[in-house]
């Protein structure tokens, strides 16, 4: 399985284990596994950890956008974390850094779910 | 300053089959050669992205994975310049007709980001009139990708 996951404090963390996300078949397997875990999970807060990922093609961005929409549909909150500087640049070029909540590391991402503004 | 580009340390022509499993070895060999020429990791990432997007586009959208069609590649590499031409055997397309993926109303569409990424990472990028041959160049004086961001 190209991912591992654990749930704690009502937050599900999913780590992507592949270093390179390129091949369409590989991406299909990855997202089949991601949707399977999300489908079984009772947590409404999800952290997707990119710490192992060194390269990804644009096809991955499209699949991430679809996953974000699915999370929105089910009122689940999705955050990304541990995105390498090179891959963060990919998000910035395509302006998807405005679509995704990207946190520096998993601990920061988990903490940020608990922050509340004036209006909750 | 001379307008003549620096001579290539290595020049190669390859013909790849229209299969999405066929080209990763070629990309790896280019990246290894650039690494030997002391290109920085961030530049290698940029060139990897341009190679991945251009060749997979040629196979998927250009040749539509037709096994009878090939992707022709010319490439020149030196310690300061990377140049490549990727040609497919498809009908071609009009790159100007591709919607801007950075348009705020289109940020969440599933595809169409490959062109923006190649444009951002390369110093120069252009299609031929038919739209089936893409030429790209990255020179070490080409600046950072943010300079080309689509905004």
Short mmCIF file of C-alpha atoms in Angstrom, two decimals, chain B residues 18-124:
data_model
loop_
_atom_site.label_atom_id
_atom_site.label_comp_id
_atom_site.label_asym_id
_atom_site.label_seq_id
_atom_site.Cartn_x
_atom_site.Cartn_y
_atom_site.Cartn_z
CA UNK B 18 3.74 5.98 -27.41
CA UNK B 19 3.54 4.20 -24.11
CA UNK B 20 3.37 5.85 -20.70
CA UNK B 21 5.77 3.21 -19.36
CA UNK B 22 8.42 3.87 -22.01
CA UNK B 23 10.03 7.18 -21.20
CA UNK B 24 11.08 7.19 -17.55
CA UNK B 25 14.49 5.68 -18.32
CA UNK B 26 15.13 8.44 -20.86
CA UNK B 27 14.22 11.16 -18.32
CA UNK B 28 16.43 9.53 -15.70
CA UNK B 29 19.43 9.45 -18.07
CA UNK B 30 19.00 13.16 -18.90
CA UNK B 31 18.78 14.07 -15.21
CA UNK B 32 21.85 11.99 -14.36
CA UNK B 33 23.82 13.70 -17.11
CA UNK B 34 22.75 17.16 -15.89
CA UNK B 35 23.73 16.15 -12.36
CA UNK B 36 27.19 15.18 -13.62
CA UNK B 37 27.38 18.67 -15.12
CA UNK B 38 26.68 20.10 -11.63
CA UNK B 39 23.17 21.44 -12.27
CA UNK B 40 21.47 22.37 -8.97
CA UNK B 41 18.78 20.17 -7.42
CA UNK B 42 16.10 22.84 -7.95
CA UNK B 43 17.01 23.10 -11.66
CA UNK B 44 16.91 19.32 -11.97
CA UNK B 45 13.40 19.37 -10.45
CA UNK B 46 12.36 22.04 -12.98
CA UNK B 47 13.73 20.08 -15.94
CA UNK B 48 12.23 16.84 -14.60
CA UNK B 49 8.84 18.56 -14.52
CA UNK B 50 9.20 19.92 -18.07
CA UNK B 51 10.31 16.52 -19.40
CA UNK B 52 7.54 14.65 -17.62
CA UNK B 53 4.78 17.02 -18.73
CA UNK B 54 5.96 17.44 -22.34
CA UNK B 55 6.58 13.75 -23.06
CA UNK B 56 3.45 12.47 -21.31
CA UNK B 57 1.38 15.13 -23.15
CA UNK B 58 2.89 14.02 -26.48
CA UNK B 59 2.05 10.38 -25.75
CA UNK B 60 -1.41 10.89 -24.24
CA UNK B 61 -2.85 13.92 -26.04
CA UNK B 62 -0.71 14.01 -29.20
CA UNK B 63 -0.34 10.37 -30.19
CA UNK B 64 -3.29 9.20 -28.06
CA UNK B 65 -1.14 6.23 -27.00
CA UNK B 66 -1.30 4.83 -30.55
CA UNK B 67 1.44 2.16 -30.70
CA UNK B 68 1.98 2.96 -34.41
CA UNK B 69 3.09 6.51 -33.54
CA UNK B 70 6.38 7.69 -32.02
CA UNK B 71 7.58 10.68 -30.03
CA UNK B 72 10.71 12.22 -31.58
CA UNK B 73 13.08 14.02 -29.23
CA UNK B 74 16.11 16.19 -29.94
CA UNK B 75 18.04 17.31 -26.91
CA UNK B 76 21.17 19.36 -26.25
CA UNK B 77 22.80 19.59 -22.86
CA UNK B 78 25.68 21.60 -21.55
CA UNK B 79 26.76 22.85 -18.14
CA UNK B 80 24.77 26.08 -18.64
CA UNK B 81 21.98 25.22 -21.07
CA UNK B 82 19.30 22.57 -21.51
CA UNK B 83 17.43 22.53 -24.83
CA UNK B 84 14.82 20.04 -26.04
CA UNK B 85 12.34 19.58 -28.86
CA UNK B 86 9.50 17.06 -28.34
CA UNK B 87 7.43 16.18 -31.43
CA UNK B 88 4.46 13.85 -31.63
CA UNK B 89 2.61 12.55 -34.69
CA UNK B 90 -0.79 13.92 -33.67
CA UNK B 91 -2.90 16.61 -35.33
CA UNK B 92 -1.49 19.30 -33.03
CA UNK B 93 -3.36 21.85 -30.95
CA UNK B 94 -3.55 25.58 -30.29
CA UNK B 95 -1.83 26.27 -26.96
CA UNK B 96 -3.47 29.72 -26.86
CA UNK B 97 -6.87 27.99 -26.72
CA UNK B 98 -5.97 26.21 -23.48
CA UNK B 99 -7.73 28.01 -20.61
CA UNK B 100 -5.56 29.68 -17.97
CA UNK B 101 -5.40 27.27 -15.04
CA UNK B 102 -4.61 30.21 -12.75
CA UNK B 103 -7.89 31.98 -13.53
CA UNK B 104 -9.61 32.23 -10.11
CA UNK B 105 -12.74 30.60 -11.58
CA UNK B 106 -10.72 27.64 -12.85
CA UNK B 107 -8.45 26.93 -9.91
CA UNK B 108 -10.36 23.79 -9.00
CA UNK B 109 -10.66 22.21 -12.45
CA UNK B 110 -9.10 18.74 -12.62
CA UNK B 111 -6.54 19.29 -15.42
CA UNK B 112 -4.71 21.77 -17.64
CA UNK B 113 -1.78 22.66 -15.38
CA UNK B 114 1.04 21.04 -17.34
CA UNK B 115 1.51 23.96 -19.74
CA UNK B 116 1.63 26.52 -16.91
CA UNK B 117 4.24 24.43 -15.10
CA UNK B 118 6.46 24.04 -18.17
CA UNK B 119 6.19 27.75 -18.91
CA UNK B 120 7.10 28.65 -15.34
CA UNK B 121 10.07 26.32 -15.10
CA UNK B 122 11.64 26.90 -18.52
CA UNK B 123 13.44 30.02 -19.75
CA UNK B 124 11.74 29.69 -23.15
#
